[in-house]
Amino acid sequence: MNTLTSSLRSSQRSPRHRLYTSMMLAMLAGLVVSVLSGVVQVPPQDLLAALVAPFFASAAPAADSGIAHAVLWELRLPRALMALLIGASLAMAGAAMQGLFGNPLADPGIVGVSSGASLGAVMIIVLRIDVLGAWTLPVGAFCSGFVTTWLIYLLARPSRFEGDNARLLLIGIAINSVAGAMTGYLTYLASVEQLESLMFWSMGSLASISWTPVLTIAPLVLFGLVVLRRQAVPLDLLALGERQARHSGVDVTRLRRRLIALTALLTAAAVAFTGTIGFIGLVVPHLVRTLVGPGHRHLLPLSAIGGGLLLMIADLGARSLDPPNEIPIGILTASIGGPFFLWLIARRQPGGGY
Protein backbone atom coordinates (compact mmCIF):
# COMPACT_ATOMS: atom_id res chain seq x y z
CA MET A 1 0.00 0.00 0.00
CA ASN A 2 2.81 2.38 0.93
CA THR A 3 4.59 1.53 -2.31
CA LEU A 4 1.43 2.25 -4.31
CA THR A 5 0.90 5.58 -2.53
CA SER A 6 4.49 6.66 -3.05
CA SER A 7 4.35 5.70 -6.73
CA LEU A 8 1.16 7.73 -7.18
CA ARG A 9 2.74 10.74 -5.51
CA SER A 10 5.84 10.33 -7.63
CA SER A 11 3.77 10.19 -10.82
CA GLN A 12 1.93 13.36 -9.78
CA ARG A 13 5.16 15.19 -9.02
CA SER A 14 7.11 14.15 -12.09
CA PRO A 15 5.23 16.34 -14.63
CA ARG A 16 5.78 19.39 -12.44
CA HIS A 17 9.42 18.50 -11.92
CA ARG A 18 9.83 18.15 -15.67
CA LEU A 19 8.17 21.54 -16.12
CA TYR A 20 10.51 23.14 -13.58
CA THR A 21 13.50 21.55 -15.31
CA SER A 22 12.32 22.53 -18.79
CA MET A 23 11.66 26.15 -17.83
CA MET A 24 14.99 26.47 -16.02
CA LEU A 25 16.84 25.05 -19.02
CA ALA A 26 14.92 27.39 -21.33
CA MET A 27 15.82 30.32 -19.10
CA LEU A 28 19.49 29.31 -19.13
CA ALA A 29 19.43 28.93 -22.91
CA GLY A 30 17.76 32.33 -23.25
CA LEU A 31 20.43 33.87 -21.04
CA VAL A 32 23.18 32.40 -23.22
CA VAL A 33 21.54 33.61 -26.44
CA SER A 34 20.95 37.06 -24.94
CA VAL A 35 24.59 37.37 -23.92
CA LEU A 36 25.84 36.20 -27.32
CA SER A 37 23.55 38.51 -29.32
CA GLY A 38 23.96 42.21 -29.93
CA VAL A 39 24.95 44.96 -32.33
CA VAL A 40 28.63 44.56 -31.48
CA GLN A 41 29.81 41.30 -33.02
CA VAL A 42 32.05 39.43 -30.59
CA PRO A 43 33.15 35.82 -31.21
CA PRO A 44 31.55 33.41 -28.71
CA GLN A 45 34.94 32.05 -27.66
CA ASP A 46 36.05 35.56 -26.70
CA LEU A 47 32.91 36.05 -24.61
CA LEU A 48 33.49 32.70 -22.90
CA ALA A 49 37.08 33.68 -22.17
CA ALA A 50 35.89 37.01 -20.77
CA LEU A 51 33.35 35.17 -18.61
CA VAL A 52 35.89 32.91 -16.92
CA ALA A 53 38.78 35.39 -16.86
CA PRO A 54 37.79 37.09 -13.56
CA PHE A 55 37.69 33.68 -11.83
CA PHE A 56 40.65 32.02 -13.56
CA ALA A 57 43.38 34.55 -14.21
CA SER A 58 45.31 32.16 -16.43
CA ALA A 59 42.33 31.46 -18.72
CA ALA A 60 42.66 34.44 -21.03
CA PRO A 61 44.49 37.50 -19.73
CA ALA A 62 43.99 39.44 -22.95
CA ALA A 63 40.23 39.04 -22.96
CA ASP A 64 39.93 40.46 -19.47
CA SER A 65 40.91 43.92 -20.68
CA GLY A 66 39.53 43.76 -24.19
CA ILE A 67 36.26 44.59 -25.87
CA ALA A 68 34.79 41.17 -25.06
CA HIS A 69 35.09 41.86 -21.33
CA ALA A 70 33.43 45.27 -21.67
CA VAL A 71 30.59 43.95 -23.85
CA LEU A 72 29.90 40.98 -21.57
CA TRP A 73 30.34 42.40 -18.08
CA GLU A 74 29.29 46.00 -18.61
CA LEU A 75 26.50 45.68 -21.19
CA ARG A 76 24.96 42.31 -21.97
CA LEU A 77 25.16 40.31 -18.73
CA PRO A 78 23.68 42.96 -16.39
CA ARG A 79 20.98 43.69 -18.96
CA ALA A 80 20.02 40.01 -19.32
CA LEU A 81 19.97 39.50 -15.55
CA MET A 82 17.88 42.65 -15.12
CA ALA A 83 15.36 41.29 -17.62
CA LEU A 84 15.12 38.09 -15.58
CA LEU A 85 14.62 39.98 -12.32
CA ILE A 86 12.08 42.48 -13.69
CA GLY A 87 10.11 39.77 -15.47
CA ALA A 88 10.07 37.64 -12.32
CA SER A 89 8.88 40.60 -10.23
CA LEU A 90 6.01 41.51 -12.56
CA ALA A 91 4.90 37.90 -13.08
CA MET A 92 4.90 37.11 -9.34
CA ALA A 93 2.98 40.29 -8.62
CA GLY A 94 0.48 39.38 -11.33
CA ALA A 95 -0.05 35.89 -9.92
CA ALA A 96 -0.62 37.35 -6.46
CA MET A 97 -3.10 39.94 -7.75
CA GLN A 98 -5.03 37.35 -9.73
CA GLY A 99 -5.25 35.20 -6.62
CA LEU A 100 -6.33 38.12 -4.46
CA PHE A 101 -9.05 39.32 -6.82
CA GLY A 102 -10.00 35.85 -8.04
CA ASN A 103 -9.79 37.14 -11.60
CA PRO A 104 -7.30 36.05 -14.31
CA LEU A 105 -7.63 39.51 -15.90
CA ALA A 106 -6.04 41.20 -12.87
CA ASP A 107 -2.64 42.84 -13.37
CA PRO A 108 -0.02 44.35 -11.01
CA GLY A 109 -0.93 47.82 -12.22
CA ILE A 110 -4.49 47.33 -11.05
CA VAL A 111 -3.65 48.61 -7.56
CA GLY A 112 -2.18 51.82 -8.95
CA VAL A 113 1.51 51.20 -8.42
CA SER A 114 2.48 51.41 -12.11
CA SER A 115 0.55 54.60 -12.79
CA GLY A 116 1.74 56.13 -9.52
CA ALA A 117 5.37 55.32 -10.23
CA SER A 118 5.06 56.68 -13.76
CA LEU A 119 3.52 59.90 -12.45
CA GLY A 120 6.38 60.34 -10.00
CA ALA A 121 8.98 59.76 -12.71
CA VAL A 122 7.30 62.19 -15.10
CA MET A 123 7.14 64.86 -12.39
CA ILE A 124 10.85 64.47 -11.69
CA ILE A 125 11.75 64.68 -15.39
CA VAL A 126 9.48 67.60 -16.30
CA LEU A 127 10.09 69.64 -13.13
CA ARG A 128 13.84 68.89 -13.29
CA ILE A 129 14.02 67.68 -9.71
CA ASP A 130 17.53 66.57 -8.75
CA VAL A 131 17.90 65.80 -5.06
CA LEU A 132 19.70 62.45 -5.05
CA GLY A 133 21.64 62.74 -8.29
CA ALA A 134 21.28 59.68 -10.51
CA TRP A 135 19.09 58.01 -7.87
CA THR A 136 16.47 60.76 -7.92
CA LEU A 137 14.41 59.18 -10.69
CA PRO A 138 14.25 55.56 -9.46
CA VAL A 139 13.78 56.52 -5.82
CA GLY A 140 11.10 59.08 -6.68
CA ALA A 141 9.24 56.62 -8.91
CA PHE A 142 9.42 53.90 -6.26
CA CYS A 143 8.10 56.17 -3.50
CA SER A 144 5.37 57.59 -5.73
CA GLY A 145 4.17 54.11 -6.64
CA PHE A 146 4.05 53.07 -3.00
CA VAL A 147 2.20 56.23 -1.93
CA THR A 148 -0.39 55.76 -4.69
CA THR A 149 -0.98 52.16 -3.68
CA TRP A 150 -1.35 53.09 -0.03
CA LEU A 151 -3.82 55.84 -0.94
CA ILE A 152 -5.95 53.34 -2.83
CA TYR A 153 -5.91 50.97 0.11
CA LEU A 154 -6.89 53.72 2.57
CA LEU A 155 -9.82 54.74 0.36
CA ALA A 156 -10.96 51.12 0.18
CA ARG A 157 -10.74 50.48 3.93
CA PRO A 158 -14.17 51.82 4.98
CA SER A 159 -15.81 48.78 3.41
CA ARG A 160 -16.32 45.90 5.83
CA PHE A 161 -18.20 43.44 3.68
CA GLU A 162 -17.25 40.64 1.35
CA GLY A 163 -17.09 42.98 -1.63
CA ASP A 164 -13.82 44.54 -0.41
CA ASN A 165 -11.95 43.29 -3.45
CA ALA A 166 -14.48 44.81 -5.84
CA ARG A 167 -14.26 48.14 -4.02
CA LEU A 168 -10.48 48.04 -4.11
CA LEU A 169 -10.55 47.22 -7.80
CA LEU A 170 -12.89 50.11 -8.66
CA ILE A 171 -10.90 52.62 -6.61
CA GLY A 172 -7.71 51.39 -8.26
CA ILE A 173 -9.21 51.98 -11.70
CA ALA A 174 -10.29 55.49 -10.69
CA ILE A 175 -6.89 56.42 -9.26
CA ASN A 176 -5.19 54.99 -12.33
CA SER A 177 -7.32 57.28 -14.49
CA VAL A 178 -6.47 60.35 -12.41
CA ALA A 179 -2.76 59.51 -12.41
CA GLY A 180 -2.89 58.94 -16.16
CA ALA A 181 -4.52 62.33 -16.69
CA MET A 182 -1.89 64.08 -14.57
CA THR A 183 0.87 62.24 -16.42
CA GLY A 184 -0.64 63.32 -19.74
CA TYR A 185 -0.78 66.96 -18.64
CA LEU A 186 2.84 66.93 -17.50
CA THR A 187 3.83 65.32 -20.80
CA TYR A 188 2.02 68.16 -22.58
CA LEU A 189 4.13 70.66 -20.62
CA ALA A 190 7.39 68.84 -21.32
CA SER A 191 10.04 70.25 -23.63
CA VAL A 192 11.19 68.47 -26.77
CA GLU A 193 14.34 67.41 -24.95
CA GLN A 194 12.33 65.86 -22.12
CA LEU A 195 9.91 64.04 -24.42
CA GLU A 196 12.56 61.49 -25.40
CA SER A 197 13.10 60.49 -21.77
CA LEU A 198 9.35 60.40 -21.20
CA MET A 199 8.85 58.16 -24.24
CA PHE A 200 11.33 55.55 -23.09
CA TRP A 201 9.96 55.74 -19.54
CA SER A 202 6.34 55.26 -20.61
CA MET A 203 7.19 52.41 -23.03
CA GLY A 204 9.81 50.68 -20.91
CA SER A 205 13.46 50.07 -21.70
CA LEU A 206 16.38 48.03 -20.40
CA ALA A 207 18.96 50.23 -22.10
CA SER A 208 21.81 51.61 -20.01
CA ILE A 209 21.30 49.05 -17.26
CA SER A 210 24.38 48.63 -15.06
CA TRP A 211 25.23 46.35 -12.14
CA THR A 212 23.99 48.87 -9.57
CA PRO A 213 20.25 48.49 -10.29
CA VAL A 214 20.72 44.72 -10.74
CA LEU A 215 22.26 44.36 -7.29
CA THR A 216 19.63 46.72 -5.86
CA ILE A 217 16.58 44.88 -7.14
CA ALA A 218 17.86 41.30 -6.73
CA PRO A 219 17.31 41.15 -2.92
CA LEU A 220 13.81 42.62 -3.36
CA VAL A 221 12.88 39.94 -5.90
CA LEU A 222 14.22 37.13 -3.70
CA PHE A 223 12.43 38.57 -0.68
CA GLY A 224 9.19 38.84 -2.63
CA LEU A 225 9.44 35.28 -3.93
CA VAL A 226 10.09 33.84 -0.47
CA VAL A 227 7.33 35.81 1.27
CA LEU A 228 4.75 35.33 -1.50
CA ARG A 229 5.53 31.61 -1.57
CA ARG A 230 4.53 31.47 2.10
CA GLN A 231 1.12 32.92 1.19
CA ALA A 232 0.33 30.00 -1.13
CA VAL A 233 -2.05 28.18 1.23
CA PRO A 234 -4.00 31.32 2.28
CA LEU A 235 -4.36 32.26 -1.39
CA ASP A 236 -5.67 28.80 -2.21
CA LEU A 237 -8.22 29.10 0.60
CA LEU A 238 -9.17 32.59 -0.56
CA ALA A 239 -10.02 31.11 -3.96
CA LEU A 240 -12.92 29.32 -2.23
CA GLY A 241 -14.38 32.69 -1.19
CA GLU A 242 -13.70 35.16 1.61
CA ARG A 243 -16.25 33.61 3.95
CA GLN A 244 -14.81 30.12 3.56
CA ALA A 245 -11.30 31.49 3.97
CA ARG A 246 -12.26 33.24 7.22
CA HIS A 247 -13.87 30.04 8.53
CA SER A 248 -10.62 28.23 7.73
CA GLY A 249 -8.67 30.65 9.92
CA VAL A 250 -7.34 33.05 7.29
CA ASP A 251 -7.14 36.69 8.33
CA VAL A 252 -8.35 38.03 4.99
CA THR A 253 -7.78 41.68 5.89
CA ARG A 254 -4.18 41.05 6.89
CA LEU A 255 -3.63 38.83 3.86
CA ARG A 256 -5.00 41.53 1.55
CA ARG A 257 -2.78 44.17 3.16
CA ARG A 258 0.29 41.95 2.91
CA LEU A 259 -0.33 41.05 -0.73
CA ILE A 260 -0.90 44.66 -1.74
CA ALA A 261 2.32 45.73 0.01
CA LEU A 262 4.35 42.96 -1.63
CA THR A 263 2.84 43.67 -5.04
CA ALA A 264 3.59 47.36 -4.65
CA LEU A 265 7.16 46.57 -3.61
CA LEU A 266 7.84 44.29 -6.58
CA THR A 267 6.10 46.41 -9.19
CA ALA A 268 7.43 49.76 -7.96
CA ALA A 269 10.97 48.38 -7.93
CA ALA A 270 10.54 47.17 -11.51
CA VAL A 271 8.98 50.39 -12.80
CA ALA A 272 11.55 52.52 -10.96
CA PHE A 273 14.44 51.17 -13.04
CA THR A 274 12.93 50.17 -16.38
CA GLY A 275 9.74 52.20 -16.81
CA THR A 276 6.30 50.78 -17.47
CA ILE A 277 6.36 47.28 -18.97
CA GLY A 278 2.86 45.93 -19.34
CA PHE A 279 1.17 42.55 -19.68
CA ILE A 280 3.96 40.39 -18.19
CA GLY A 281 1.92 40.08 -15.00
CA LEU A 282 -1.19 39.22 -17.01
CA VAL A 283 0.10 36.73 -19.57
CA VAL A 284 2.61 34.62 -17.64
CA PRO A 285 0.54 33.60 -14.57
CA HIS A 286 -2.38 32.61 -16.78
CA LEU A 287 -0.18 30.44 -19.02
CA VAL A 288 1.47 28.81 -16.02
CA ARG A 289 -1.94 28.19 -14.45
CA THR A 290 -3.01 26.22 -17.51
CA LEU A 291 0.07 24.00 -17.06
CA VAL A 292 0.15 23.36 -13.30
CA GLY A 293 -3.33 24.30 -12.13
CA PRO A 294 -4.45 27.04 -9.74
CA GLY A 295 -2.37 25.97 -6.73
CA HIS A 296 -0.13 28.87 -5.73
CA ARG A 297 2.60 26.62 -4.32
CA HIS A 298 3.85 26.00 -7.86
CA LEU A 299 2.12 28.89 -9.62
CA LEU A 300 4.20 31.60 -7.93
CA PRO A 301 7.75 30.25 -8.51
CA LEU A 302 6.96 29.04 -12.03
CA SER A 303 5.46 32.43 -12.85
CA ALA A 304 8.70 34.03 -11.70
CA ILE A 305 10.72 31.78 -14.01
CA GLY A 306 8.32 32.28 -16.92
CA GLY A 307 8.20 36.05 -16.44
CA GLY A 308 11.97 36.33 -16.49
CA LEU A 309 12.17 34.14 -19.59
CA LEU A 310 9.47 36.09 -21.47
CA LEU A 311 10.96 39.50 -20.71
CA MET A 312 14.44 38.33 -21.64
CA ILE A 313 13.10 37.11 -25.01
CA ALA A 314 11.25 40.41 -25.50
CA ASP A 315 14.41 42.37 -24.71
CA LEU A 316 16.36 40.26 -27.19
CA GLY A 317 13.76 41.13 -29.81
CA ALA A 318 13.91 44.81 -28.88
CA ARG A 319 17.65 44.81 -29.55
CA SER A 320 17.57 42.65 -32.66
CA LEU A 321 14.57 43.71 -34.77
CA ASP A 322 15.86 47.12 -35.86
CA PRO A 323 19.63 47.35 -35.28
CA PRO A 324 21.38 49.54 -34.37
CA ASN A 325 18.20 51.19 -33.06
CA GLU A 326 16.32 49.74 -30.12
CA ILE A 327 12.57 49.24 -29.94
CA PRO A 328 11.02 50.11 -26.55
CA ILE A 329 10.40 46.79 -24.85
CA GLY A 330 6.90 47.81 -23.76
CA ILE A 331 5.83 47.80 -27.42
CA LEU A 332 6.78 44.15 -27.78
CA THR A 333 5.15 43.04 -24.53
CA ALA A 334 1.99 44.96 -25.45
CA SER A 335 1.92 43.33 -28.89
CA ILE A 336 1.85 39.97 -27.11
CA GLY A 337 -0.33 40.92 -24.16
CA GLY A 338 -3.00 42.88 -26.03
CA PRO A 339 -4.19 40.01 -28.24
CA PHE A 340 -3.83 37.64 -25.28
CA PHE A 341 -6.06 39.92 -23.19
CA LEU A 342 -8.71 39.92 -25.95
CA TRP A 343 -8.48 36.14 -26.14
CA LEU A 344 -9.10 35.88 -22.39
CA ILE A 345 -12.18 38.09 -22.70
CA ALA A 346 -13.45 36.15 -25.72
CA ARG A 347 -13.28 32.81 -23.92
CA ARG A 348 -14.99 34.15 -20.80
CA GLN A 349 -18.12 32.10 -20.17
CA PRO A 350 -21.55 33.73 -19.69
CA GLY A 351 -21.60 32.64 -16.07
CA GLY A 352 -18.42 34.55 -15.31
CA GLY A 353 -15.94 31.66 -15.44
CA TYR A 354 -13.11 30.96 -17.84
Coordinates of C-alpha atoms in Angstrom, one line a residue:
M1 CA 0.0 0.0 0.0
N2 CA 2.8 2.4 0.9
T3 CA 4.6 1.5 -2.3
L4 CA 1.4 2.2 -4.3
T5 CA 0.9 5.6 -2.5
S6 CA 4.5 6.7 -3.0
S7 CA 4.4 5.7 -6.7
L8 CA 1.2 7.7 -7.2
R9 CA 2.7 10.7 -5.5
S10 CA 5.8 10.3 -7.6
S11 CA 3.8 10.2 -10.8
Q12 CA 1.9 13.4 -9.8
R13 CA 5.2 15.2 -9.0
S14 CA 7.1 14.2 -12.1
P15 CA 5.2 16.3 -14.6
R16 CA 5.8 19.4 -12.4
H17 CA 9.4 18.5 -11.9
R18 CA 9.8 18.2 -15.7
L19 CA 8.2 21.5 -16.1
Y20 CA 10.5 23.1 -13.6
T21 CA 13.5 21.6 -15.3
S22 CA 12.3 22.5 -18.8
M23 CA 11.7 26.1 -17.8
M24 CA 15.0 26.5 -16.0
L25 CA 16.8 25.0 -19.0
A26 CA 14.9 27.4 -21.3
M27 CA 15.8 30.3 -19.1
L28 CA 19.5 29.3 -19.1
A29 CA 19.4 28.9 -22.9
G30 CA 17.8 32.3 -23.3
L31 CA 20.4 33.9 -21.0
V32 CA 23.2 32.4 -23.2
V33 CA 21.5 33.6 -26.4
S34 CA 21.0 37.1 -24.9
V35 CA 24.6 37.4 -23.9
L36 CA 25.8 36.2 -27.3
S37 CA 23.6 38.5 -29.3
G38 CA 24.0 42.2 -29.9
V39 CA 24.9 45.0 -32.3
V40 CA 28.6 44.6 -31.5
Q41 CA 29.8 41.3 -33.0
V42 CA 32.0 39.4 -30.6
P43 CA 33.2 35.8 -31.2
P44 CA 31.5 33.4 -28.7
Q45 CA 34.9 32.1 -27.7
D46 CA 36.1 35.6 -26.7
L47 CA 32.9 36.1 -24.6
L48 CA 33.5 32.7 -22.9
A49 CA 37.1 33.7 -22.2
A50 CA 35.9 37.0 -20.8
L51 CA 33.3 35.2 -18.6
V52 CA 35.9 32.9 -16.9
A53 CA 38.8 35.4 -16.9
P54 CA 37.8 37.1 -13.6
F55 CA 37.7 33.7 -11.8
F56 CA 40.6 32.0 -13.6
A57 CA 43.4 34.6 -14.2
S58 CA 45.3 32.2 -16.4
A59 CA 42.3 31.5 -18.7
A60 CA 42.7 34.4 -21.0
P61 CA 44.5 37.5 -19.7
A62 CA 44.0 39.4 -23.0
A63 CA 40.2 39.0 -23.0
D64 CA 39.9 40.5 -19.5
S65 CA 40.9 43.9 -20.7
G66 CA 39.5 43.8 -24.2
I67 CA 36.3 44.6 -25.9
A68 CA 34.8 41.2 -25.1
H69 CA 35.1 41.9 -21.3
A70 CA 33.4 45.3 -21.7
V71 CA 30.6 44.0 -23.8
L72 CA 29.9 41.0 -21.6
W73 CA 30.3 42.4 -18.1
E74 CA 29.3 46.0 -18.6
L75 CA 26.5 45.7 -21.2
R76 CA 25.0 42.3 -22.0
L77 CA 25.2 40.3 -18.7
P78 CA 23.7 43.0 -16.4
R79 CA 21.0 43.7 -19.0
A80 CA 20.0 40.0 -19.3
L81 CA 20.0 39.5 -15.5
M82 CA 17.9 42.6 -15.1
A83 CA 15.4 41.3 -17.6
L84 CA 15.1 38.1 -15.6
L85 CA 14.6 40.0 -12.3
I86 CA 12.1 42.5 -13.7
G87 CA 10.1 39.8 -15.5
A88 CA 10.1 37.6 -12.3
S89 CA 8.9 40.6 -10.2
L90 CA 6.0 41.5 -12.6
A91 CA 4.9 37.9 -13.1
M92 CA 4.9 37.1 -9.3
A93 CA 3.0 40.3 -8.6
G94 CA 0.5 39.4 -11.3
A95 CA 0.0 35.9 -9.9
A96 CA -0.6 37.3 -6.5
M97 CA -3.1 39.9 -7.7
Q98 CA -5.0 37.4 -9.7
G99 CA -5.2 35.2 -6.6
L100 CA -6.3 38.1 -4.5
F101 CA -9.1 39.3 -6.8
G102 CA -10.0 35.9 -8.0
N103 CA -9.8 37.1 -11.6
P104 CA -7.3 36.1 -14.3
L105 CA -7.6 39.5 -15.9
A106 CA -6.0 41.2 -12.9
D107 CA -2.6 42.8 -13.4
P108 CA 0.0 44.3 -11.0
G109 CA -0.9 47.8 -12.2
I110 CA -4.5 47.3 -11.1
V111 CA -3.7 48.6 -7.6
G112 CA -2.2 51.8 -8.9
V113 CA 1.5 51.2 -8.4
S114 CA 2.5 51.4 -12.1
S115 CA 0.5 54.6 -12.8
G116 CA 1.7 56.1 -9.5
A117 CA 5.4 55.3 -10.2
S118 CA 5.1 56.7 -13.8
L119 CA 3.5 59.9 -12.4
G120 CA 6.4 60.3 -10.0
A121 CA 9.0 59.8 -12.7
V122 CA 7.3 62.2 -15.1
M123 CA 7.1 64.9 -12.4
I124 CA 10.9 64.5 -11.7
I125 CA 11.7 64.7 -15.4
V126 CA 9.5 67.6 -16.3
L127 CA 10.1 69.6 -13.1
R128 CA 13.8 68.9 -13.3
I129 CA 14.0 67.7 -9.7
D130 CA 17.5 66.6 -8.7
V131 CA 17.9 65.8 -5.1
L132 CA 19.7 62.4 -5.1
G133 CA 21.6 62.7 -8.3
A134 CA 21.3 59.7 -10.5
W135 CA 19.1 58.0 -7.9
T136 CA 16.5 60.8 -7.9
L137 CA 14.4 59.2 -10.7
P138 CA 14.2 55.6 -9.5
V139 CA 13.8 56.5 -5.8
G140 CA 11.1 59.1 -6.7
A141 CA 9.2 56.6 -8.9
F142 CA 9.4 53.9 -6.3
C143 CA 8.1 56.2 -3.5
S144 CA 5.4 57.6 -5.7
G145 CA 4.2 54.1 -6.6
F146 CA 4.1 53.1 -3.0
V147 CA 2.2 56.2 -1.9
T148 CA -0.4 55.8 -4.7
T149 CA -1.0 52.2 -3.7
W150 CA -1.3 53.1 0.0
L151 CA -3.8 55.8 -0.9
I152 CA -6.0 53.3 -2.8
Y153 CA -5.9 51.0 0.1
L154 CA -6.9 53.7 2.6
L155 CA -9.8 54.7 0.4
A156 CA -11.0 51.1 0.2
R157 CA -10.7 50.5 3.9
P158 CA -14.2 51.8 5.0
S159 CA -15.8 48.8 3.4
R160 CA -16.3 45.9 5.8
F161 CA -18.2 43.4 3.7
E162 CA -17.2 40.6 1.4
G163 CA -17.1 43.0 -1.6
D164 CA -13.8 44.5 -0.4
N165 CA -12.0 43.3 -3.4
A166 CA -14.5 44.8 -5.8
R167 CA -14.3 48.1 -4.0
L168 CA -10.5 48.0 -4.1
L169 CA -10.6 47.2 -7.8
L170 CA -12.9 50.1 -8.7
I171 CA -10.9 52.6 -6.6
G172 CA -7.7 51.4 -8.3
I173 CA -9.2 52.0 -11.7
A174 CA -10.3 55.5 -10.7
I175 CA -6.9 56.4 -9.3
N176 CA -5.2 55.0 -12.3
S177 CA -7.3 57.3 -14.5
V178 CA -6.5 60.4 -12.4
A179 CA -2.8 59.5 -12.4
G180 CA -2.9 58.9 -16.2
A181 CA -4.5 62.3 -16.7
M182 CA -1.9 64.1 -14.6
T183 CA 0.9 62.2 -16.4
G184 CA -0.6 63.3 -19.7
Y185 CA -0.8 67.0 -18.6
L186 CA 2.8 66.9 -17.5
T187 CA 3.8 65.3 -20.8
Y188 CA 2.0 68.2 -22.6
L189 CA 4.1 70.7 -20.6
A190 CA 7.4 68.8 -21.3
S191 CA 10.0 70.2 -23.6
V192 CA 11.2 68.5 -26.8
E193 CA 14.3 67.4 -24.9
Q194 CA 12.3 65.9 -22.1
L195 CA 9.9 64.0 -24.4
E196 CA 12.6 61.5 -25.4
S197 CA 13.1 60.5 -21.8
L198 CA 9.4 60.4 -21.2
M199 CA 8.8 58.2 -24.2
F200 CA 11.3 55.5 -23.1
W201 CA 10.0 55.7 -19.5
S202 CA 6.3 55.3 -20.6
M203 CA 7.2 52.4 -23.0
G204 CA 9.8 50.7 -20.9
S205 CA 13.5 50.1 -21.7
L206 CA 16.4 48.0 -20.4
A207 CA 19.0 50.2 -22.1
S208 CA 21.8 51.6 -20.0
I209 CA 21.3 49.0 -17.3
S210 CA 24.4 48.6 -15.1
W211 CA 25.2 46.4 -12.1
T212 CA 24.0 48.9 -9.6
P213 CA 20.2 48.5 -10.3
V214 CA 20.7 44.7 -10.7
L215 CA 22.3 44.4 -7.3
T216 CA 19.6 46.7 -5.9
I217 CA 16.6 44.9 -7.1
A218 CA 17.9 41.3 -6.7
P219 CA 17.3 41.2 -2.9
L220 CA 13.8 42.6 -3.4
V221 CA 12.9 39.9 -5.9
L222 CA 14.2 37.1 -3.7
F223 CA 12.4 38.6 -0.7
G224 CA 9.2 38.8 -2.6
L225 CA 9.4 35.3 -3.9
V226 CA 10.1 33.8 -0.5
V227 CA 7.3 35.8 1.3
L228 CA 4.8 35.3 -1.5
R229 CA 5.5 31.6 -1.6
R230 CA 4.5 31.5 2.1
Q231 CA 1.1 32.9 1.2
A232 CA 0.3 30.0 -1.1
V233 CA -2.0 28.2 1.2
P234 CA -4.0 31.3 2.3
L235 CA -4.4 32.3 -1.4
D236 CA -5.7 28.8 -2.2
L237 CA -8.2 29.1 0.6
L238 CA -9.2 32.6 -0.6
A239 CA -10.0 31.1 -4.0
L240 CA -12.9 29.3 -2.2
G241 CA -14.4 32.7 -1.2
E242 CA -13.7 35.2 1.6
R243 CA -16.3 33.6 4.0
Q244 CA -14.8 30.1 3.6
A245 CA -11.3 31.5 4.0
R246 CA -12.3 33.2 7.2
H247 CA -13.9 30.0 8.5
S248 CA -10.6 28.2 7.7
G249 CA -8.7 30.6 9.9
V250 CA -7.3 33.0 7.3
D251 CA -7.1 36.7 8.3
V252 CA -8.3 38.0 5.0
T253 CA -7.8 41.7 5.9
R254 CA -4.2 41.1 6.9
L255 CA -3.6 38.8 3.9
R256 CA -5.0 41.5 1.6
R257 CA -2.8 44.2 3.2
R258 CA 0.3 42.0 2.9
L259 CA -0.3 41.0 -0.7
I260 CA -0.9 44.7 -1.7
A261 CA 2.3 45.7 0.0
L262 CA 4.3 43.0 -1.6
T263 CA 2.8 43.7 -5.0
A264 CA 3.6 47.4 -4.6
L265 CA 7.2 46.6 -3.6
L266 CA 7.8 44.3 -6.6
T267 CA 6.1 46.4 -9.2
A268 CA 7.4 49.8 -8.0
A269 CA 11.0 48.4 -7.9
A270 CA 10.5 47.2 -11.5
V271 CA 9.0 50.4 -12.8
A272 CA 11.6 52.5 -11.0
F273 CA 14.4 51.2 -13.0
T274 CA 12.9 50.2 -16.4
G275 CA 9.7 52.2 -16.8
T276 CA 6.3 50.8 -17.5
I277 CA 6.4 47.3 -19.0
G278 CA 2.9 45.9 -19.3
F279 CA 1.2 42.5 -19.7
I280 CA 4.0 40.4 -18.2
G281 CA 1.9 40.1 -15.0
L282 CA -1.2 39.2 -17.0
V283 CA 0.1 36.7 -19.6
V284 CA 2.6 34.6 -17.6
P285 CA 0.5 33.6 -14.6
H286 CA -2.4 32.6 -16.8
L287 CA -0.2 30.4 -19.0
V288 CA 1.5 28.8 -16.0
R289 CA -1.9 28.2 -14.5
T290 CA -3.0 26.2 -17.5
L291 CA 0.1 24.0 -17.1
V292 CA 0.1 23.4 -13.3
G293 CA -3.3 24.3 -12.1
P294 CA -4.4 27.0 -9.7
G295 CA -2.4 26.0 -6.7
H296 CA -0.1 28.9 -5.7
R297 CA 2.6 26.6 -4.3
H298 CA 3.8 26.0 -7.9
L299 CA 2.1 28.9 -9.6
L300 CA 4.2 31.6 -7.9
P301 CA 7.7 30.3 -8.5
L302 CA 7.0 29.0 -12.0
S303 CA 5.5 32.4 -12.9
A304 CA 8.7 34.0 -11.7
I305 CA 10.7 31.8 -14.0
G306 CA 8.3 32.3 -16.9
G307 CA 8.2 36.0 -16.4
G308 CA 12.0 36.3 -16.5
L309 CA 12.2 34.1 -19.6
L310 CA 9.5 36.1 -21.5
L311 CA 11.0 39.5 -20.7
M312 CA 14.4 38.3 -21.6
I313 CA 13.1 37.1 -25.0
A314 CA 11.2 40.4 -25.5
D315 CA 14.4 42.4 -24.7
L316 CA 16.4 40.3 -27.2
G317 CA 13.8 41.1 -29.8
A318 CA 13.9 44.8 -28.9
R319 CA 17.6 44.8 -29.5
S320 CA 17.6 42.6 -32.7
L321 CA 14.6 43.7 -34.8
D322 CA 15.9 47.1 -35.9
P323 CA 19.6 47.3 -35.3
P324 CA 21.4 49.5 -34.4
N325 CA 18.2 51.2 -33.1
E326 CA 16.3 49.7 -30.1
I327 CA 12.6 49.2 -29.9
P328 CA 11.0 50.1 -26.5
I329 CA 10.4 46.8 -24.9
G330 CA 6.9 47.8 -23.8
I331 CA 5.8 47.8 -27.4
L332 CA 6.8 44.1 -27.8
T333 CA 5.2 43.0 -24.5
A334 CA 2.0 45.0 -25.4
S335 CA 1.9 43.3 -28.9
I336 CA 1.9 40.0 -27.1
G337 CA -0.3 40.9 -24.2
G338 CA -3.0 42.9 -26.0
P339 CA -4.2 40.0 -28.2
F340 CA -3.8 37.6 -25.3
F341 CA -6.1 39.9 -23.2
L342 CA -8.7 39.9 -25.9
W343 CA -8.5 36.1 -26.1
L344 CA -9.1 35.9 -22.4
I345 CA -12.2 38.1 -22.7
A346 CA -13.5 36.1 -25.7
R347 CA -13.3 32.8 -23.9
R348 CA -15.0 34.1 -20.8
Q349 CA -18.1 32.1 -20.2
P350 CA -21.5 33.7 -19.7
G351 CA -21.6 32.6 -16.1
G352 CA -18.4 34.5 -15.3
G353 CA -15.9 31.7 -15.4
Y354 CA -13.1 31.0 -17.8

